[in-house]
Amino acid sequence: MKACSRTVRLELAEPLRISRSTMTARDAVWLTVEHEGALGYGEAVSSTYYGLDSGTLRRLLDGVDLGRFADPEGALEALREGELTPPGTPAAVTAAVEAALLDLVGKRAGAPVHRLLGTAVTPVAATARTIGITSLTHAAAEARGLAARGFGIIKVKAGAPDPEEDIERVRVIRDAAPGVRLLLDPNGAWTRARAAALLPRYAALGVEAVEQPIAPGDPDALAALAARSPVPVIADEDAVSLDDARRLAGRVHGVNVKLAKCGGVHAALRIADALRGSGTELMLGCLTASSLGIAPAVHLADRARWADLDGHLLLARDPWTGIGGTDGLVRASGRPGLGVTCEDLA
């Protein structure tokens, strides 16, 4: 097998402001794995939060030794056993390598990835669509437009310096799109006291669940907050690994699993197994990425209560196609592999 990578710039359609930063673009590294004329693709995106720039990602991806395996099936098995990438490899790198191998194995087998994972029916899921910390007028207009296009779930970013601004933003979004389900994500911006004071007010506004309301680093505090919260609490930044998920199982209402955070599809499936029967439900999330980066999670979308797989929808131009989403539904393709294509590589 041979592998190569390239870096591309993904521009957002508009700046996305969250509690800790504002993003206008993100670098992505595309990994191509070739074997006997067939090609598989995976994507890793840069992240300031996780300390990964495109140069680091590319160096690490180029350093993965796939040439020692006779075929992609053997490399994929080694990855599942933890023998492909060295200890300490960032989860985003492992996830991108796995995605490329799954894409390649699926193409060689003539089967979509979800079928390789044991799901016969093509997954389709309603995805949340994110509205950042923005003006009330813009938030209302965006919510109205999203509802008109078929989105049934809106995720509202919170964590503005003035908590009343966040409350009012949710209120105007609710008024503009009364039929949608609302999720809230402060990205860990609140203190415990502020969270305890605000959660009942968001419950009154009909918010369905809140992601990571308090700063990560104290999962016991998050669990204690969840135990008395009138709104379901979903762990995100406090739930990175399988061990984190096990620690929080049964103690929070949900865990947000992002493939770039946990290490890929098979890592996500292990987390799902650990949560099963605990009362803690699965959310599938993502980073801002192209359809290539989102596609592996879409092949798991039928296993989650909440799907937040809109990263490709935030781009000014998505170089890849194949998973939809513009009508509020993401769909795994029935085509072999990940089922996504890119005109830029034609």
XYZ file of N, CA and C in Angstrom, residues 81-217:
411
model
N -6.835 -3.363 16.730
C -6.108 -3.968 17.842
C -5.130 -2.996 18.497
N -5.096 -1.760 18.017
C -4.202 -0.764 18.575
C -2.758 -0.926 18.161
N -2.527 -1.599 17.022
C -1.161 -1.917 16.604
C -0.706 -1.137 15.366
N -1.546 -0.248 14.863
C -1.178 0.465 13.642
C -0.443 1.759 13.934
N -1.006 2.573 14.809
C -0.380 3.853 15.162
C 0.259 3.740 16.541
N 1.383 4.410 16.766
C 2.076 4.297 18.052
C 1.297 4.957 19.174
N 1.563 4.564 20.425
C 0.921 5.204 21.569
C 1.162 6.707 21.548
N 0.145 7.452 21.915
C 0.255 8.908 21.936
C -0.134 9.575 20.634
N -0.445 8.778 19.606
C -0.895 9.370 18.347
C -2.214 10.091 18.578
N -2.350 11.339 18.134
C -3.610 12.055 18.332
C -4.785 11.299 17.721
N -5.923 11.380 18.397
C -7.109 10.664 17.943
C -7.515 11.070 16.536
N -7.322 12.349 16.193
C -7.709 12.817 14.860
C -6.919 12.117 13.768
N -5.668 11.816 14.039
C -4.826 11.120 13.065
C -5.295 9.680 12.900
N -5.502 9.000 14.016
C -5.989 7.627 13.950
C -7.321 7.553 13.221
N -8.225 8.509 13.501
C -9.536 8.512 12.866
C -9.422 8.701 11.358
N -8.523 9.570 10.921
C -8.369 9.817 9.481
C -7.788 8.600 8.774
N -6.815 7.944 9.392
C -6.247 6.732 8.801
C -7.312 5.651 8.712
N -8.075 5.494 9.775
C -9.137 4.489 9.774
C -10.168 4.785 8.688
N -10.538 6.062 8.535
C -11.524 6.428 7.516
C -11.036 6.053 6.126
N -9.777 6.349 5.832
C -9.230 6.012 4.519
C -9.210 4.503 4.298
N -8.872 3.755 5.340
C -8.851 2.301 5.212
C -10.263 1.734 5.049
N -11.214 2.252 5.813
C -12.600 1.801 5.662
C -13.114 2.105 4.260
N -12.782 3.291 3.765
C -13.193 3.662 2.414
C -12.617 2.685 1.394
N -11.347 2.377 1.553
C -10.672 1.480 0.613
C -11.187 0.045 0.735
N -11.350 -0.436 1.948
C -11.853 -1.802 2.151
C -13.270 -1.934 1.603
N -14.093 -0.907 1.846
C -15.447 -0.944 1.331
C -15.488 -0.976 -0.187
N -14.634 -0.185 -0.808
C -14.585 -0.176 -2.275
C -14.122 -1.521 -2.813
N -13.161 -2.135 -2.140
C -12.680 -3.439 -2.598
C -13.746 -4.522 -2.423
N -14.584 -4.358 -1.394
C -15.635 -5.345 -1.137
C -16.929 -5.025 -1.883
N -16.999 -3.832 -2.491
C -18.232 -3.412 -3.141
C -19.344 -3.131 -2.157
N -18.987 -2.678 -0.933
C -19.978 -2.479 0.121
C -19.779 -1.130 0.801
N -20.868 -0.453 1.169
C -20.729 0.783 1.940
C -20.221 0.488 3.346
N -19.628 1.498 3.973
C -19.016 1.312 5.285
C -20.017 0.812 6.314
N -21.251 1.324 6.291
C -22.199 0.880 7.319
C -22.471 -0.619 7.227
N -22.387 -1.177 6.024
C -22.589 -2.618 5.898
C -21.387 -3.371 6.461
N -20.192 -2.827 6.279
C -19.013 -3.442 6.889
C -19.144 -3.470 8.408
N -19.877 -2.492 8.960
C -20.038 -2.377 10.407
C -21.262 -3.126 10.927
N -21.957 -3.833 10.044
C -23.063 -4.676 10.484
C -24.434 -4.071 10.366
N -24.574 -2.919 9.696
C -25.879 -2.290 9.519
C -26.305 -2.448 8.067
N -27.401 -3.170 7.847
C -27.848 -3.434 6.484
C -28.589 -2.239 5.893
N -29.385 -1.553 6.720
C -30.189 -0.437 6.242
C -29.340 0.830 6.228
N -29.411 1.586 5.149
C -28.611 2.801 5.021
C -29.030 3.822 6.071
N -28.114 4.262 6.942
C -28.485 5.209 7.996
C -28.893 6.577 7.445
N -29.971 7.111 8.016
C -30.451 8.467 7.749
C -30.769 9.085 9.098
N -30.335 10.319 9.317
C -30.574 10.950 10.616
C -30.837 12.433 10.459
N -31.730 12.940 11.286
C -31.924 14.388 11.377
C -30.732 14.981 12.107
N -30.071 15.931 11.476
C -28.919 16.559 12.116
C -29.268 17.920 12.677
N -28.663 18.241 13.803
C -28.752 19.604 14.316
C -27.994 20.534 13.380
N -28.397 21.779 13.363
C -27.670 22.816 12.619
C -27.319 23.923 13.599
N -26.060 24.322 13.620
C -25.545 25.231 14.644
C -25.783 26.689 14.282
N -26.227 27.442 15.289
C -26.255 28.903 15.216
C -25.288 29.410 16.277
N -24.300 30.187 15.861
C -23.285 30.668 16.785
C -23.770 31.831 17.636
N -22.861 32.356 18.434
C -23.143 33.553 19.234
C -23.162 34.731 18.269
N -24.340 35.227 17.994
C -24.531 36.249 16.975
C -25.649 37.185 17.405
N -25.937 38.172 16.593
C -26.975 39.141 16.942
C -28.339 38.465 16.979
N -29.257 39.043 17.732
C -30.594 38.479 17.843
C -31.296 38.480 16.489
N -31.127 39.548 15.738
C -31.773 39.642 14.428
C -31.272 38.550 13.495
N -29.951 38.365 13.475
C -29.376 37.342 12.594
C -29.780 35.953 13.056
N -29.784 35.720 14.354
C -30.159 34.404 14.885
C -31.596 34.065 14.513
N -32.500 35.021 14.649
C -33.906 34.776 14.315
C -34.064 34.489 12.829
N -33.389 35.267 11.987
C -33.495 35.063 10.543
C -32.929 33.703 10.139
N -31.815 33.339 10.754
C -31.198 32.049 10.427
C -32.102 30.901 10.855
N -32.682 31.004 12.051
C -33.573 29.954 12.539
C -34.799 29.815 11.645
N -35.342 30.929 11.229
C -36.516 30.905 10.359
C -36.171 30.221 9.026
N -35.005 30.549 8.471
C -34.589 29.945 7.219
C -34.306 28.459 7.348
N -33.669 28.060 8.445
C -33.371 26.648 8.653
C -34.654 25.833 8.774
N -35.616 26.330 9.528
C -36.889 25.619 9.680
C -37.593 25.487 8.336
N -37.525 26.528 7.521
C -38.173 26.490 6.206
C -37.514 25.467 5.292
N -36.219 25.214 5.483
C -35.505 24.249 4.638
C -35.626 22.815 5.157
N -36.265 22.622 6.307
C -36.506 21.275 6.792
C -35.752 20.869 8.026
N -34.940 21.752 8.585
C -34.208 21.401 9.801
C -35.163 21.347 10.989
N -35.116 20.220 11.698
C -35.963 20.055 12.866
C -35.229 20.212 14.177
N -33.888 20.379 14.115
C -33.074 20.530 15.330
C -32.107 21.688 15.114
N -32.063 22.597 16.046
C -31.109 23.702 16.007
C -30.289 23.664 17.282
N -28.964 23.745 17.116
C -28.078 23.849 18.278
C -27.610 25.293 18.398
N -27.825 25.869 19.566
C -27.499 27.273 19.805
C -26.244 27.344 20.658
N -25.251 28.059 20.179
C -24.052 28.272 20.977
C -24.327 29.329 22.045
N -23.782 29.113 23.223
C -23.961 30.026 24.353
C -22.606 30.296 24.988
N -22.614 31.160 26.002
C -21.372 31.501 26.686
C -20.939 32.924 26.440
N -21.866 33.799 26.016
C -21.567 35.219 25.898
C -21.283 35.788 27.281
N -20.504 36.879 27.368
C -20.203 37.457 28.687
C -21.458 37.783 29.506
N -22.500 38.239 28.831
C -23.765 38.533 29.501
C -24.706 37.354 29.292
N -25.022 36.576 30.324
C -25.877 35.400 30.141
C -27.270 35.745 29.647
N -27.715 36.980 29.911
C -29.037 37.376 29.428
C -29.070 37.443 27.907
N -27.928 37.724 27.288
C -27.860 37.741 25.827
C -28.135 36.346 25.272
N -27.574 35.323 25.914
C -27.817 33.956 25.477
C -29.287 33.577 25.648
N -29.854 33.936 26.783
C -31.265 33.637 27.039
C -32.137 34.261 25.960
N -31.869 35.517 25.649
C -32.689 36.214 24.654
C -32.494 35.611 23.265
N -31.281 35.157 22.957
C -31.045 34.544 21.656
C -31.870 33.265 21.509
N -31.889 32.451 22.553
C -32.699 31.236 22.512
C -34.174 31.593 22.385
N -34.591 32.643 23.074
C -36.001 33.042 23.009
C -36.409 33.466 21.595
N -35.561 34.255 20.934
C -35.944 34.709 19.596
C -35.875 33.557 18.588
N -34.955 32.621 18.801
C -34.895 31.448 17.933
C -36.140 30.594 18.126
N -36.551 30.426 19.362
C -37.781 29.678 19.641
C -38.982 30.348 18.991
N -39.062 31.664 19.068
C -40.189 32.377 18.461
C -40.154 32.284 16.935
N -38.944 32.325 16.356
C -38.808 32.297 14.903
C -39.049 30.903 14.327
N -38.742 29.870 15.111
C -38.885 28.487 14.642
C -39.520 27.653 15.750
N -40.802 27.873 16.006
C -41.439 27.247 17.181
C -41.505 25.727 17.129
N -41.387 25.140 15.950
C -41.522 23.694 15.858
C -40.234 22.911 15.985
N -39.075 23.584 16.080
C -37.811 22.859 16.098
C -37.437 22.429 17.508
N -36.627 21.386 17.573
C -36.019 20.985 18.841
C -34.765 21.825 19.052
N -34.530 22.224 20.299
C -33.394 23.094 20.597
C -32.384 22.385 21.493
N -31.122 22.457 21.082
C -29.996 22.046 21.912
C -29.189 23.293 22.232
N -28.459 23.271 23.336
C -27.655 24.419 23.756
C -26.238 23.951 24.047
N -25.261 24.770 23.654
C -23.858 24.384 23.859
C -23.024 25.580 24.303
N -22.783 25.720 25.615
C -21.914 26.795 26.111
C -20.422 26.503 25.977
N -20.051 25.293 25.509
C -18.634 24.916 25.407
C -17.872 25.153 26.701
N -18.488 24.771 27.818
C -17.816 24.841 29.112
C -17.631 26.228 29.678
N -18.440 27.197 29.233
C -18.201 28.596 29.607
C -18.746 28.984 30.978
N -19.650 28.188 31.551
C -20.319 28.600 32.775
C -19.617 28.058 34.020
N -19.734 28.802 35.097
C -19.375 28.279 36.410
C -20.491 27.347 36.875
N -20.235 26.583 37.900
C -21.274 25.692 38.431
C -22.464 26.497 38.926
N -22.198 27.609 39.605
C -23.290 28.432 40.130
C -24.122 29.021 38.996
N -23.449 29.509 37.950
C -24.198 30.076 36.831
C -25.012 28.992 36.125
N -24.432 27.821 35.956
C -25.167 26.732 35.312
C -26.410 26.367 36.106
N -26.265 26.255 37.420
C -27.409 25.896 38.261
C -28.512 26.942 38.166
N -28.135 28.201 38.031
C -29.128 29.267 37.934
C -29.782 29.320 36.557
N -29.026 29.015 35.507
C -29.533 29.182 34.150
C -30.318 27.978 33.630
N -29.955 26.783 34.044
C -30.581 25.600 33.464
C -32.105 25.590 33.622
N -32.677 25.980 34.769
C -34.143 26.022 34.844
C -34.761 27.012 33.860
N -34.076 28.083 33.570
C -34.610 29.065 32.627
C -34.607 28.501 31.203
N -33.571 27.739 30.870
C -33.549 27.108 29.546
C -34.577 25.981 29.462
N -34.811 25.301 30.566
C -35.868 24.287 30.575
C -37.214 24.930 30.256
N -37.456 26.103 30.816
C -38.713 26.806 30.565
C -38.855 27.234 29.109
N -37.724 27.420 28.432
C -37.749 27.797 27.018
C -37.831 26.578 26.088
N -37.870 25.388 26.677
C -38.018 24.183 25.878
C -36.739 23.610 25.323
N -35.589 23.990 25.890
C -34.325 23.407 25.439
C -34.304 21.924 25.802
N -33.952 21.094 24.833
C -34.011 19.642 25.003
C -32.823 19.078 25.759
N -31.643 19.664 25.564
C -30.434 19.183 26.233
C -29.355 20.257 26.140
N -28.416 20.203 27.086
C -27.318 21.165 27.141
C -26.004 20.405 27.145
N -25.109 20.769 26.228
C -23.787 20.153 26.167
C -22.802 20.909 27.060
N -22.007 20.171 27.792
C -20.860 20.674 28.552
C -21.089 22.089 29.092
N -22.017 22.249 30.041
C -22.290 23.597 30.547
C -21.145 24.202 31.352
N -20.351 23.366 32.013
C -19.261 23.883 32.848
C -17.915 23.469 32.274
N -16.866 24.147 32.730
C -15.528 23.909 32.201
C -15.123 22.451 32.396
N -14.486 21.848 31.392
C -14.042 20.459 31.528
C -12.909 20.347 32.537
N -12.715 19.127 33.017
C -11.635 18.874 33.963
C -12.108 18.314 35.286
